[in-house]
Amino acid sequence: MTAPPGAEVLDATGKVVCPGFIDIHVHLREPGHEYKETVATGTRAAAAGGFTAVACMANTPPVNDNGAVTDYILAKAKVEGVVRVHPIGAVTKNLNGEELAELAELAEAGCVAFSDDGRCVMNADLYRRAMEYTLPFGVPVVSHAEDTYLSRGFTMNEGVVSTEIGLPGAPAAAEDVMVARDILLAELTGAHIHIAHLSTAGAVRLVRDGKARGVRVTAEVTPHHLVLTEEAVRGYDPNTKMAPPLRTKRDVETLVEALADGTIDCVATDHAPHALAEKEGEFDHAAFGVVGLETAVAVLLDRLVKPGLLPLPTLVSRLSRDPARLLNLPGGSLAPGAPADVTILDLERKTTVDPAKFRSKSRNTPFAGWMLTGAPWLTIVGGKAVRP
Ligand SMILES: [Zn+2]
């Protein structure tokens, strides 16, 4: 085959050419928190990490709870973004959990899902109505499953480690009871519920059971929940503080198995940039969350694929085909006619995670200093190589 005239020719001998990777759970922080991240820096971080598209959460100030905010994000993405940006609209106004957001207007403006992520919609009746209301739009409701009464005041997982090191914990049940509720509400309404950052063995069991009964439930898992346990918190590093918290070894083993067998549909990073001042100092007072776009692929290649815990083709599907399917996004395929979004991997490349080199504005990673084998080699969006 010969390249059309003027086309850039790349020698990808020995590399792995994949459909462009899609991260459906990212906090771009714009509008309002541009000191943490912007559309420009967040999408550069995405491209550097091998992602050709991201879906961004609504918990910005102002909240993406009406079409004007969605328009703003999409306009920014068009001018300053280097990968595709798909906004997710809020379920409730200002994420207050009390009154539904302008759902029809958000869908019309281009939101690909609805979520109050960062907060759990505790009112089951309101969540039921949100699911019913969004049904005609054919987009999922994305659940941050956390019973905030059970998790009140937590900084880590509740268990042996939290007791030993004296930090307040949230039990796995704080997540599990909400996953159970949301599956039951999806069953009641016929809506598609997608569980964000699923982190417990109990939630895996609930999702597996829901799927077996034909409920429209899907789930994602983050790289940090796949490779780190609560043991990492023993050093009181604020970069091990996230919601949901790092769990036990048994949870991690169950998450990896569930990702392999498809009970968990995809990987998403929950990229949550924070400024240094918000992540230093006492563990108790540090912000929740870690960045993930620039480390996800290398961490998963090194820690899951290399040791044989997850076949490479499965990881590729969970990062491309499957997230595209969940949010009805273009891409996720290399078939003729699909968008020319391509991620190329170099399985031999050795890297050391150096937060100082991140394209992201923020440095809050639990993987600093990790030596990894396998990394993204090139990211192509709409037929053009992105060199961020
Ligand atoms: Zn969340």
Coordinates of C-alpha atoms and ligand atoms in Angstrom, one line a residue:
M1 CA 0.0 0.0 0.0
T2 CA 1.3 3.5 -0.8
A3 CA 0.7 6.6 1.2
P4 CA -1.2 9.4 -0.4
P5 CA 1.0 12.3 -1.5
G6 CA 2.0 14.7 1.3
A7 CA 1.1 12.2 4.1
E8 CA 3.5 11.7 6.9
V9 CA 5.0 8.2 6.9
L10 CA 5.8 6.6 10.2
D11 CA 7.9 3.4 10.7
A12 CA 6.0 1.6 13.5
T13 CA 7.9 -1.7 13.0
G14 CA 7.8 -3.7 16.3
K15 CA 5.2 -1.4 17.8
V16 CA 1.5 -2.2 18.6
V17 CA -1.0 -0.2 16.7
C18 CA -4.3 0.2 18.6
P19 CA -7.6 2.1 18.3
G20 CA -7.2 5.4 20.0
F21 CA -7.5 5.1 23.8
I22 CA -10.5 6.9 25.4
D23 CA -10.6 7.9 29.1
I24 CA -14.2 8.5 30.1
H25 CA -13.4 9.9 33.6
V26 CA -11.2 13.0 33.7
H27 CA -11.4 16.2 35.6
L28 CA -10.1 19.0 33.3
R29 CA -10.8 21.7 36.0
E30 CA -11.9 24.3 33.4
P31 CA -13.9 26.5 33.9
G32 CA -12.9 27.8 37.3
H33 CA -9.9 25.9 38.6
E34 CA -7.4 26.7 35.9
Y35 CA -4.6 26.7 38.4
K36 CA -5.0 22.9 38.7
E37 CA -5.6 22.1 35.0
T38 CA -7.0 23.5 31.8
V39 CA -8.4 22.1 28.6
A40 CA -5.1 22.9 27.0
T41 CA -2.9 21.2 29.6
G42 CA -5.3 18.3 30.4
T43 CA -5.6 17.3 26.7
R44 CA -1.8 17.5 26.3
A45 CA -1.4 15.2 29.3
A46 CA -4.0 12.9 27.6
A47 CA -2.1 12.8 24.3
A48 CA 1.2 12.3 26.1
G49 CA -0.4 9.3 27.9
G50 CA -1.7 7.7 24.7
F51 CA -5.3 9.0 24.9
T52 CA -7.1 10.4 21.9
A53 CA -10.3 11.3 23.7
V54 CA -11.5 12.2 27.2
A55 CA -14.8 12.7 28.9
C56 CA -14.7 15.4 31.5
M57 CA -16.7 15.6 34.7
A58 CA -19.1 18.3 35.6
N59 CA -17.7 19.4 39.0
T60 CA -16.2 22.6 37.9
P61 CA -17.0 26.1 39.2
P62 CA -19.4 26.9 37.6
V63 CA -20.8 23.3 37.5
N64 CA -21.6 22.0 34.0
D65 CA -25.3 21.9 34.8
N66 CA -26.5 23.9 31.8
G67 CA -25.9 24.2 28.1
A68 CA -23.8 27.4 28.3
V69 CA -21.1 25.7 30.4
T70 CA -21.1 22.7 28.0
D71 CA -20.8 25.2 25.0
Y72 CA -17.9 26.9 26.8
I73 CA -16.0 23.6 27.3
L74 CA -16.5 22.5 23.7
A75 CA -15.4 25.9 22.4
K76 CA -12.2 25.7 24.5
A77 CA -11.6 22.2 23.4
K78 CA -12.0 23.2 19.7
V79 CA -9.5 26.0 20.0
E80 CA -7.0 24.8 22.7
G81 CA -7.5 21.0 22.9
V82 CA -5.3 18.5 21.2
V83 CA -7.5 15.4 21.8
R84 CA -11.3 15.0 21.6
V85 CA -13.2 16.3 24.6
H86 CA -16.7 14.9 25.5
P87 CA -18.4 16.8 28.4
I88 CA -20.4 15.0 31.0
G89 CA -23.3 17.1 32.4
A90 CA -24.4 17.3 36.0
V91 CA -27.4 15.3 37.3
T92 CA -28.4 18.0 39.8
K93 CA -28.1 21.8 39.8
N94 CA -24.8 22.9 41.2
L95 CA -24.3 19.3 42.3
N96 CA -26.6 20.1 45.2
G97 CA -28.4 16.7 45.1
E98 CA -31.8 18.4 45.4
E99 CA -33.0 19.6 42.0
L100 CA -32.4 18.1 38.6
A101 CA -30.0 20.0 36.2
E102 CA -31.1 21.2 32.8
L103 CA -30.8 17.6 31.5
A104 CA -32.4 18.1 28.0
E105 CA -30.4 21.2 27.4
L106 CA -27.2 19.4 28.4
A107 CA -27.9 16.5 26.1
E108 CA -28.7 18.9 23.3
A109 CA -25.4 20.8 23.9
G110 CA -23.4 17.6 23.5
C111 CA -23.1 16.0 26.9
V112 CA -22.4 12.3 26.5
A113 CA -23.5 11.2 30.1
F114 CA -24.8 12.7 33.3
S115 CA -23.0 12.6 36.6
D116 CA -22.6 14.5 39.9
D117 CA -19.2 12.8 40.2
G118 CA -17.3 13.9 43.2
R119 CA -20.5 13.7 45.1
C120 CA -23.1 10.9 45.4
V121 CA -26.7 11.8 44.8
M122 CA -28.0 10.5 48.1
N123 CA -31.7 11.0 47.4
A124 CA -32.9 7.8 45.7
D125 CA -36.1 9.2 44.5
L126 CA -34.4 12.1 42.7
Y127 CA -31.9 9.7 41.2
R128 CA -34.7 7.5 40.0
R129 CA -36.2 10.5 38.3
A130 CA -32.9 11.5 36.7
M131 CA -32.6 8.0 35.3
E132 CA -36.2 8.1 33.9
Y133 CA -35.6 11.6 32.5
T134 CA -32.3 10.7 30.7
L135 CA -33.7 7.5 29.1
P136 CA -34.8 9.1 25.9
F137 CA -31.3 10.6 25.4
G138 CA -29.7 7.1 25.3
V139 CA -26.8 8.2 27.5
P140 CA -25.8 6.7 30.9
V141 CA -26.0 8.1 34.3
V142 CA -22.5 7.8 35.9
S143 CA -22.6 7.0 39.6
H144 CA -20.1 8.1 42.2
A145 CA -21.3 5.4 44.6
E146 CA -20.6 6.5 48.1
D147 CA -23.0 6.5 51.0
T148 CA -21.8 9.8 52.6
Y149 CA -23.2 8.9 56.0
L150 CA -21.2 5.6 56.1
S151 CA -18.1 7.4 54.7
R152 CA -18.3 10.6 56.8
G153 CA -14.9 11.9 57.8
F154 CA -12.9 9.2 56.0
T155 CA -9.4 9.5 54.7
M156 CA -8.8 5.9 53.7
N157 CA -10.2 2.4 53.6
E158 CA -11.6 1.1 56.9
G159 CA -9.7 -2.0 58.1
V160 CA -6.6 -3.3 59.7
V161 CA -4.3 -0.7 58.2
S162 CA -6.5 2.3 59.2
T163 CA -6.7 1.0 62.7
E164 CA -2.9 0.5 62.9
I165 CA -2.0 3.9 61.5
G166 CA -4.8 5.8 63.2
L167 CA -6.6 7.3 60.2
P168 CA -10.4 7.4 59.9
G169 CA -11.7 4.9 57.4
A170 CA -14.7 4.3 55.2
P171 CA -15.9 0.7 55.0
A172 CA -16.2 -1.0 51.6
A173 CA -20.0 -1.1 52.4
A174 CA -20.1 2.7 51.9
E175 CA -19.5 1.9 48.2
D176 CA -21.4 -1.4 48.0
V177 CA -24.7 -0.2 49.4
M178 CA -24.9 2.6 46.7
V179 CA -23.8 0.2 43.9
A180 CA -26.7 -2.1 45.0
R181 CA -29.1 0.9 45.2
D182 CA -28.1 2.1 41.7
I183 CA -28.4 -1.3 40.1
L184 CA -31.9 -1.6 41.6
L185 CA -32.9 1.8 40.3
A186 CA -31.5 0.9 36.9
E187 CA -33.6 -2.2 37.0
L188 CA -36.7 -0.2 38.0
T189 CA -36.3 2.4 35.3
G190 CA -34.6 0.5 32.5
A191 CA -31.9 3.2 32.4
H192 CA -28.2 2.5 31.9
I193 CA -26.2 3.1 35.1
H194 CA -22.4 3.2 34.9
I195 CA -20.5 2.8 38.1
A196 CA -17.5 5.1 38.3
H197 CA -14.2 4.0 39.8
L198 CA -15.5 0.7 41.2
S199 CA -13.1 -0.4 43.9
T200 CA -14.4 -3.3 46.0
A201 CA -14.9 -7.0 45.7
G202 CA -18.5 -6.6 46.9
A203 CA -19.3 -4.1 44.2
V204 CA -17.9 -6.5 41.6
R205 CA -20.2 -9.2 42.9
L206 CA -23.2 -6.8 42.6
V207 CA -22.3 -5.7 39.1
R208 CA -21.8 -9.4 38.0
D209 CA -25.2 -10.3 39.4
G210 CA -26.9 -7.3 37.9
K211 CA -25.5 -8.1 34.4
A212 CA -26.5 -11.7 34.7
R213 CA -30.1 -10.5 35.5
G214 CA -30.1 -8.3 32.4
V215 CA -29.8 -4.9 34.2
R216 CA -28.1 -2.2 32.2
V217 CA -25.2 -1.8 34.5
T218 CA -21.6 -1.2 33.5
A219 CA -18.5 -0.2 35.4
E220 CA -15.0 1.2 35.2
V221 CA -11.9 0.8 37.4
T222 CA -8.9 3.1 37.8
P223 CA -5.2 2.1 37.3
H224 CA -4.5 3.0 41.0
H225 CA -7.2 0.7 42.3
L226 CA -5.8 -2.1 40.1
V227 CA -2.2 -1.9 41.3
L228 CA -2.1 -0.3 44.7
T229 CA -3.6 -1.5 48.1
E230 CA -4.3 0.3 51.4
E231 CA -0.8 -0.7 52.4
A232 CA 0.5 2.2 50.3
V233 CA -1.1 4.6 52.8
R234 CA 1.2 3.6 55.6
G235 CA 3.7 6.2 54.5
Y236 CA 1.0 9.0 55.0
D237 CA 1.7 10.2 51.4
P238 CA -1.2 12.4 50.4
N239 CA -0.8 11.0 46.9
T240 CA -2.3 7.8 48.2
K241 CA -5.5 9.6 49.3
M242 CA -8.4 9.3 47.0
A243 CA -12.1 8.6 46.9
P244 CA -12.9 5.8 46.8
P245 CA -9.8 4.9 48.9
L246 CA -7.2 2.2 48.0
R247 CA -8.6 -1.1 49.2
T248 CA -7.3 -4.5 50.3
K249 CA -5.2 -7.1 48.3
R250 CA -8.3 -9.2 48.0
D251 CA -10.2 -6.3 46.4
V252 CA -7.4 -5.6 44.0
E253 CA -7.2 -9.3 42.9
T254 CA -10.9 -9.3 42.3
L255 CA -10.8 -6.1 40.3
V256 CA -8.1 -7.5 38.0
E257 CA -10.1 -10.7 37.4
A258 CA -13.3 -8.7 36.8
L259 CA -11.5 -6.4 34.3
A260 CA -10.2 -9.6 32.5
D261 CA -13.6 -11.3 32.4
G262 CA -15.5 -8.2 31.3
T263 CA -17.6 -7.7 34.5
I264 CA -15.7 -4.4 34.7
D265 CA -16.1 -2.9 31.3
C266 CA -13.3 -0.4 31.0
V267 CA -10.4 1.4 32.6
A268 CA -10.7 5.1 33.4
T269 CA -8.2 7.2 35.2
D270 CA -10.3 9.6 37.3
H271 CA -7.5 12.1 36.5
A272 CA -7.9 14.6 39.4
P273 CA -5.3 17.3 39.3
H274 CA -4.6 19.3 42.5
A275 CA -2.1 22.0 43.2
L276 CA 0.9 21.2 45.4
A277 CA -0.5 23.2 48.4
E278 CA -3.7 21.1 48.3
K279 CA -1.7 17.8 48.4
E280 CA 1.1 18.6 50.9
G281 CA 1.0 18.7 54.7
E282 CA -1.1 16.5 56.8
F283 CA -2.8 13.5 55.3
D284 CA -6.1 14.4 57.0
H285 CA -6.3 17.7 55.3
A286 CA -5.0 16.9 51.9
A287 CA -7.4 16.9 48.9
F288 CA -8.7 13.6 47.5
G289 CA -7.5 12.4 44.1
V290 CA -4.5 11.8 41.9
V291 CA -3.6 12.6 38.3
G292 CA -3.6 9.6 36.0
L293 CA -3.5 10.5 32.3
E294 CA 0.2 10.3 31.8
T295 CA 0.9 7.2 33.8
A296 CA -2.1 4.9 33.2
V297 CA -1.0 3.1 30.1
A298 CA 2.6 2.5 31.2
V299 CA 1.5 1.4 34.7
L300 CA -1.0 -1.1 33.3
L301 CA 1.4 -2.5 30.7
D302 CA 4.1 -3.0 33.3
R303 CA 2.0 -4.2 36.3
L304 CA -0.8 -6.2 34.6
V305 CA 0.3 -7.2 31.1
K306 CA 3.9 -7.9 31.6
P307 CA 3.4 -10.3 34.6
G308 CA 0.5 -12.1 32.6
L309 CA -2.4 -10.9 34.8
L310 CA -4.2 -9.3 31.8
P311 CA -3.7 -10.2 28.1
L312 CA -2.6 -7.2 26.0
P313 CA -5.6 -7.4 23.6
T314 CA -8.0 -7.3 26.6
L315 CA -6.3 -4.2 28.0
V316 CA -6.5 -2.5 24.6
S317 CA -10.2 -3.3 24.3
R318 CA -10.8 -2.0 27.9
L319 CA -9.1 1.3 26.9
S320 CA -10.6 1.8 23.4
R321 CA -13.5 -0.3 22.1
D322 CA -15.3 -0.7 25.4
P323 CA -15.3 2.9 26.7
A324 CA -16.5 4.0 23.2
R325 CA -19.3 1.5 23.4
L326 CA -20.4 2.7 26.9
L327 CA -20.7 6.4 26.0
N328 CA -21.7 5.9 22.3
L329 CA -18.5 7.8 21.3
P330 CA -16.9 7.8 17.9
G331 CA -13.7 5.7 17.7
G332 CA -12.7 2.6 19.5
S333 CA -12.1 0.8 16.2
L334 CA -9.5 0.7 13.4
A335 CA -12.2 -0.3 10.8
P336 CA -12.4 1.6 7.6
G337 CA -14.6 4.7 8.1
A338 CA -13.8 5.0 11.8
P339 CA -12.2 8.2 13.0
A340 CA -8.4 8.1 12.4
D341 CA -7.7 8.1 16.1
V342 CA -4.8 5.7 16.8
T343 CA -2.6 4.9 19.8
I344 CA 0.7 3.2 19.1
L345 CA 2.5 1.4 22.0
D346 CA 6.1 0.5 22.4
L347 CA 6.2 -2.6 24.7
E348 CA 10.0 -2.4 25.1
R349 CA 10.3 1.2 26.0
K350 CA 11.5 1.8 29.6
T351 CA 10.5 4.9 31.4
T352 CA 10.7 6.3 35.0
V353 CA 7.7 8.3 36.2
D354 CA 8.9 11.9 36.7
P355 CA 6.2 14.2 37.7
A356 CA 8.4 17.2 36.9
K357 CA 8.0 16.2 33.2
F358 CA 4.2 16.0 33.2
R359 CA 2.2 18.1 30.7
S360 CA -0.5 18.3 33.3
K361 CA -0.3 21.4 35.5
S362 CA -0.4 19.1 38.6
R363 CA 2.0 16.5 40.0
N364 CA -0.1 14.5 42.4
T365 CA 0.7 11.0 41.4
P366 CA 1.3 7.9 43.6
F367 CA 3.6 6.5 40.9
A368 CA 6.5 9.0 41.1
G369 CA 9.8 7.2 40.6
W370 CA 8.2 3.9 39.3
M371 CA 10.4 2.3 36.6
L372 CA 8.1 0.9 33.9
T373 CA 8.4 -1.2 30.8
G374 CA 6.0 -0.5 28.0
A375 CA 4.7 3.0 27.1
P376 CA 2.6 4.9 24.6
W377 CA 4.8 5.7 21.6
L378 CA 2.6 8.0 19.5
T379 CA -0.9 9.4 19.7
I380 CA -2.8 10.2 16.5
V381 CA -6.0 12.2 16.5
G382 CA -8.1 12.7 13.4
G383 CA -5.2 11.5 11.3
K384 CA -2.6 13.9 12.8
A385 CA 0.2 12.9 15.1
V386 CA -0.1 14.8 18.4
R387 CA 3.3 15.7 19.9
P388 CA 2.3 17.5 23.0
Ligands
ZN1 ZN -16.0 10.1 41.8

